[in-house]
Short mmCIF file of C-alpha atoms in Angstrom, two decimals:
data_model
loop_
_atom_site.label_atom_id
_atom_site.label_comp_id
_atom_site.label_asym_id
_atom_site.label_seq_id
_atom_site.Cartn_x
_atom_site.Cartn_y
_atom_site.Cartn_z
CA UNK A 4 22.24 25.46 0.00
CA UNK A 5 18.55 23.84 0.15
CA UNK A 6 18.88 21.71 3.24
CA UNK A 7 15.22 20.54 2.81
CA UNK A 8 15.24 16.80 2.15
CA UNK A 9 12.40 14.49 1.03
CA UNK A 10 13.60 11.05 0.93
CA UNK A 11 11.28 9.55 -1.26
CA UNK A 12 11.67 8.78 -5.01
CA UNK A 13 8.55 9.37 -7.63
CA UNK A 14 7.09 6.25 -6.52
CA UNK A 15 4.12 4.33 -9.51
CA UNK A 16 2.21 1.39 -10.22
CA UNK A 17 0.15 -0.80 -12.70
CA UNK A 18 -3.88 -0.16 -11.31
CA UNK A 19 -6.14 -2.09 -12.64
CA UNK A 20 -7.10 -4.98 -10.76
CA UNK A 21 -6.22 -6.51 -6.96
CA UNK A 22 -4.02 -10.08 -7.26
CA UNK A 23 -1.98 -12.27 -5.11
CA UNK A 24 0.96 -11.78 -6.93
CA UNK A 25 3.87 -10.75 -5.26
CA UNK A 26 4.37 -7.52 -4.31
CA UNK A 27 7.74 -5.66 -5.77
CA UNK A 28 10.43 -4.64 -3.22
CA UNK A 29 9.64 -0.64 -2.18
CA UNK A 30 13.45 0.58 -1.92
CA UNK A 31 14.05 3.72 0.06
CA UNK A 32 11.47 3.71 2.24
CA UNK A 33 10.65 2.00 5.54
CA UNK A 34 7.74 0.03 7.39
CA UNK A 35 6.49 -1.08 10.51
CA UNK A 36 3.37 -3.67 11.34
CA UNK A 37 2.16 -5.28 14.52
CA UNK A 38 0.00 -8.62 13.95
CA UNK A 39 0.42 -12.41 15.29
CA UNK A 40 3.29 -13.20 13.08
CA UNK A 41 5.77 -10.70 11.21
CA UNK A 42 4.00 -11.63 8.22
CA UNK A 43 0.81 -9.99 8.50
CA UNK A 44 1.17 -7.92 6.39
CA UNK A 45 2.20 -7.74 2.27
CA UNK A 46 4.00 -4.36 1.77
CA UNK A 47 5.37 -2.70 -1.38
CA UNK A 48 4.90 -1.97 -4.80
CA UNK A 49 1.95 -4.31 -6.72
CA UNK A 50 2.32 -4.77 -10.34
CA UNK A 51 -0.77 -5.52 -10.78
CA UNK A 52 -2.36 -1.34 -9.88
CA UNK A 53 -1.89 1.72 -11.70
CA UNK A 54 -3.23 4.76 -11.95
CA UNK A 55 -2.81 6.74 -15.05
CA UNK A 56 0.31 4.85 -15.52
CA UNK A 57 2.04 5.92 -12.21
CA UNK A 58 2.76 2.70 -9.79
CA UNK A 59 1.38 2.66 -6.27
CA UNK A 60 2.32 1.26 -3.22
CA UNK A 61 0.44 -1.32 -1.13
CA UNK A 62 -0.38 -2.51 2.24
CA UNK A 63 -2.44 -5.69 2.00
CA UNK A 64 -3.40 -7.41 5.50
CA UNK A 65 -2.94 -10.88 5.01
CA UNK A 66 -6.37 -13.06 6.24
CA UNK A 67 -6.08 -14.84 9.74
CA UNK A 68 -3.07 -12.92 10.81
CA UNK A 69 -3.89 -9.66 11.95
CA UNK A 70 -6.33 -8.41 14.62
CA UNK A 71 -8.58 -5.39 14.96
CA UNK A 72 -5.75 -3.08 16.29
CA UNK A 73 -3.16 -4.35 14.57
CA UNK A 74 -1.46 -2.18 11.65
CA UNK A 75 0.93 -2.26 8.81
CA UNK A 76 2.05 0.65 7.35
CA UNK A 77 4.79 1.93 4.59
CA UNK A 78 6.54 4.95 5.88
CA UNK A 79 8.55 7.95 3.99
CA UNK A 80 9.99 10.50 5.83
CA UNK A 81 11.06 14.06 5.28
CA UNK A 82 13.14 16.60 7.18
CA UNK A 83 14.23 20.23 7.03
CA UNK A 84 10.55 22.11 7.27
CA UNK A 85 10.93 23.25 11.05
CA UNK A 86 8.01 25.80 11.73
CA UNK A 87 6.55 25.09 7.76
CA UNK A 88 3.40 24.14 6.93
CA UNK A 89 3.22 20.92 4.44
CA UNK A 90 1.04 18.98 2.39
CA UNK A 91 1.27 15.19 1.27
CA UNK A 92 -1.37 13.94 -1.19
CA UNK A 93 -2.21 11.35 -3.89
CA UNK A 94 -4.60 9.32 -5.05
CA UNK A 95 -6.14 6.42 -3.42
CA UNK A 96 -8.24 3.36 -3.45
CA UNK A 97 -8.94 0.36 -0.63
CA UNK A 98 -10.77 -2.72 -0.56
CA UNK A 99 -11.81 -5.47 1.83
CA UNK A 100 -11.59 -3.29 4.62
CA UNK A 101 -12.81 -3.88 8.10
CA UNK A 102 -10.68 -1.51 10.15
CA UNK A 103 -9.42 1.79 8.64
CA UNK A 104 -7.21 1.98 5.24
CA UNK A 105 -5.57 5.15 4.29
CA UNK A 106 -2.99 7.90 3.51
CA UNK A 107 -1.17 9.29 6.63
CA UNK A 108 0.83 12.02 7.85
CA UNK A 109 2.59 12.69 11.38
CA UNK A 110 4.89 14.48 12.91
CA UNK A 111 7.79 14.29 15.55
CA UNK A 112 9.14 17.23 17.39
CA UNK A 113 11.95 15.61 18.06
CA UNK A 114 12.84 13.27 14.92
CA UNK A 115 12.53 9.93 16.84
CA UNK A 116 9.25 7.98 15.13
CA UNK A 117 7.72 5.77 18.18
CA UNK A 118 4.14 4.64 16.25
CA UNK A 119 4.57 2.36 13.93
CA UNK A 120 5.12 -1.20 14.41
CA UNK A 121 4.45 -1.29 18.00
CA UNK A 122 1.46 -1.50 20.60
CA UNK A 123 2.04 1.56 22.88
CA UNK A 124 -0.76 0.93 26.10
CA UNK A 125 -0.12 4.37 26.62
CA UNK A 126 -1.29 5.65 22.97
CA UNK A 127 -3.99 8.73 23.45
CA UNK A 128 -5.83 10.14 20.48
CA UNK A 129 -3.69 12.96 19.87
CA UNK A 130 -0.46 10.45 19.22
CA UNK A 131 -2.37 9.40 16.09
CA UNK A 132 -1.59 10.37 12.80
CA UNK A 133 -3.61 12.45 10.74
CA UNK A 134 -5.24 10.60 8.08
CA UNK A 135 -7.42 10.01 5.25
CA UNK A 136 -9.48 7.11 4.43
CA UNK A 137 -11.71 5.25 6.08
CA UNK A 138 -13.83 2.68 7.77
CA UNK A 139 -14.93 1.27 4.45
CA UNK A 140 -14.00 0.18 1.25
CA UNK A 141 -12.77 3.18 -1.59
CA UNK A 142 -13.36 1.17 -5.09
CA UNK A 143 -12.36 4.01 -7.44
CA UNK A 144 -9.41 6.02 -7.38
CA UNK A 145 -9.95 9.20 -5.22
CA UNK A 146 -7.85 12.16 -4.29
CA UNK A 147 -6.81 13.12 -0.69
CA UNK A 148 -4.40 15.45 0.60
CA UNK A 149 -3.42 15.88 4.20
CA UNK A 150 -1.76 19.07 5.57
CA UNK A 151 -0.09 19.53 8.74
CA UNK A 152 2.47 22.01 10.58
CA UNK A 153 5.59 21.41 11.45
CA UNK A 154 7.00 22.01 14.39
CA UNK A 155 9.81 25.03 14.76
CA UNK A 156 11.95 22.30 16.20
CA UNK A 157 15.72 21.70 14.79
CA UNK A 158 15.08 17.62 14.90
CA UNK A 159 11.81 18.24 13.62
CA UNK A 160 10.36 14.71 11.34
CA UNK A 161 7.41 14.42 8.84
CA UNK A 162 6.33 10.82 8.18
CA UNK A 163 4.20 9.96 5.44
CA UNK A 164 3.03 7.00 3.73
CA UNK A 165 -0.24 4.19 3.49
CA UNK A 166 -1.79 2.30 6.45
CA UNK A 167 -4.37 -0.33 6.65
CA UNK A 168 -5.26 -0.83 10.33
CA UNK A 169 -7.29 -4.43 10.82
CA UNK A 170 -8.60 -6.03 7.88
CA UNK A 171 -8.03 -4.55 4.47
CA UNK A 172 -5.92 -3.62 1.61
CA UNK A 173 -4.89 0.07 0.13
CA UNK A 174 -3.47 1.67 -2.54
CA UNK A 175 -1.76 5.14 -3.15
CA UNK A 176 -0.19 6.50 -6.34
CA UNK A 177 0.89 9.82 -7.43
CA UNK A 178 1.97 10.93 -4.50
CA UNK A 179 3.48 14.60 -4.00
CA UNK A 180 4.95 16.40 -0.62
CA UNK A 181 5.65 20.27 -0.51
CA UNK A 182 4.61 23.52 1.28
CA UNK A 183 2.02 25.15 1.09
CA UNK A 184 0.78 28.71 2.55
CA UNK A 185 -0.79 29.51 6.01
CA UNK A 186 -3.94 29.62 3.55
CA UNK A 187 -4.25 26.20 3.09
CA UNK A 188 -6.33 24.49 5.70
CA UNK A 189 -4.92 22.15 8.27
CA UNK A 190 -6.38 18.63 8.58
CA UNK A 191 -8.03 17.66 11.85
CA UNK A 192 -8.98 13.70 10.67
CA UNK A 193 -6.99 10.83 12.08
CA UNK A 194 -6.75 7.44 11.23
CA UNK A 195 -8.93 5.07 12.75
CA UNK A 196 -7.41 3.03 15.46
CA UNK A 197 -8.33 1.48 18.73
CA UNK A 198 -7.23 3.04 21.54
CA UNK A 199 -5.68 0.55 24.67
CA UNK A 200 -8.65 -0.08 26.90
CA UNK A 201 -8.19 0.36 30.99
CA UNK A 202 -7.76 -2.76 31.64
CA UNK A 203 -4.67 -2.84 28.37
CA UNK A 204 -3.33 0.09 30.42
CA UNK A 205 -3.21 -1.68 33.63
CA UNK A 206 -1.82 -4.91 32.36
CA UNK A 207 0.97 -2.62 30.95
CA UNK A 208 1.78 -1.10 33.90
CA UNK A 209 2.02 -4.02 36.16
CA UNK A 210 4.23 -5.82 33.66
CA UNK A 211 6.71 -2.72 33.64
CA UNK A 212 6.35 -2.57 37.14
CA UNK A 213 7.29 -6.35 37.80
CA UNK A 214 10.13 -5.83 34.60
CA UNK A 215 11.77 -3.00 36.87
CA UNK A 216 11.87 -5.02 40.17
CA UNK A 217 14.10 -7.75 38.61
CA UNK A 218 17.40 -6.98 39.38
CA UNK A 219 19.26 -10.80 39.46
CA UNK A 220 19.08 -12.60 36.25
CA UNK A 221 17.45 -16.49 37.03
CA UNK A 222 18.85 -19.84 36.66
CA UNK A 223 23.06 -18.89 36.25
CA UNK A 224 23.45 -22.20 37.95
CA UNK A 225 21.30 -23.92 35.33
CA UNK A 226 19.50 -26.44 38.18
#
């Protein structure tokens, strides 16, 4: 028995032009966003982009909401290719962006996903997924493919998907996962995000510090 699962479904959309209109629910497939209100970003399926008749997802920040770290992203995931080397690709297009837009892949020795959706103050460079996009604005439909190893780990997770990080909004269609041969070269680029600055990482601390000192909840007597 194949015990190799990819838990996405051929995804498509209509591509022609950017709207407001709502975007269709994405079943089977998860997100995570960080921003001033849960709303920050619009994630899912837009009717209104296609490319070559295939739907595409979408991640479209929404104006006045998000900052220049935050991030919304739609995530697939796929298991069973411990110690395999993989590629996910597809064909994308951005616009309006200030931050970083983009396909993504990342793995997790262990299975457990701890990126997306949150502000880690300890995030290094290396905890970032591999990506590709960019800085600026795609207006055409492009190709990119990202390749990655696994690792040779039982619990072993691949997470795949469409970010915009900041400002922006993306697109990606025609999307394909598989394995490929040692041959095909790995991809070193990853997404652009801001990293916590010192002073992030000491504000951090101190608040874990003063969380972990609390022992006796406040106020039982309600005075």
């Amino acid at each position: 028995m194949d015990w190799k699962i990819f838990a996405a479904a051929p995804l498509a959309a209509v591509l022609l032009v950017a709207s407001a209109a709502p975007l269709a629910p994405l079943n089977g497939w998860s997100s995570g966003s960080t921003g001033t209100t849960s709303g920050a970003y619009r994630m899912g399926i837009d009717p209104a982009m296609q490319f070559q008749g295939q739907r595409s997802i979408s991640v479209q920040a929404q104006s006045g909401l998000v900052q220049h770290d935050s991030h919304g992203a739609v995530i697939q995931y796929g298991y069973g290719y411990a110690g395999k080397r993989v590629r996910f690709s597809g064909w994308l297009r951005s616009s309006d962006v200030t931050g970083w837009a983009g396909a993504f892949i990342h793995v997790a020795p262990s299975g457990a996903e701890r990126f997306f959706g949150s502000r880690r103050p300890d995030l290094k460079e290396d905890d970032l997924p591999f990506g590709a996009g960019g800085a600026v604005s795609v207006d055409r439909w492009t190709e990119v493919s990202l390749v990655v190893d696994v690792p040779n780990t039982p619990t072993a997770m691949v997470s795949m998907g469409a970010m915009v990080v900041g400002e922006g909004k993306v697109w990606l269609s025609a999307m394909r996962f598989e394995e490929v041969g040692l041959d095909v070269p790995l991809t070193t680029a990853r997404i652009g995000m801001p990293l916590p600055t010192p002073e992030q990482r000491a504000a951090e601390a101190k608040r874990l510090a003063e969380k972990a000192s609390r022992r006796i909840p406040p106020n039982l007597s309600l005075e």
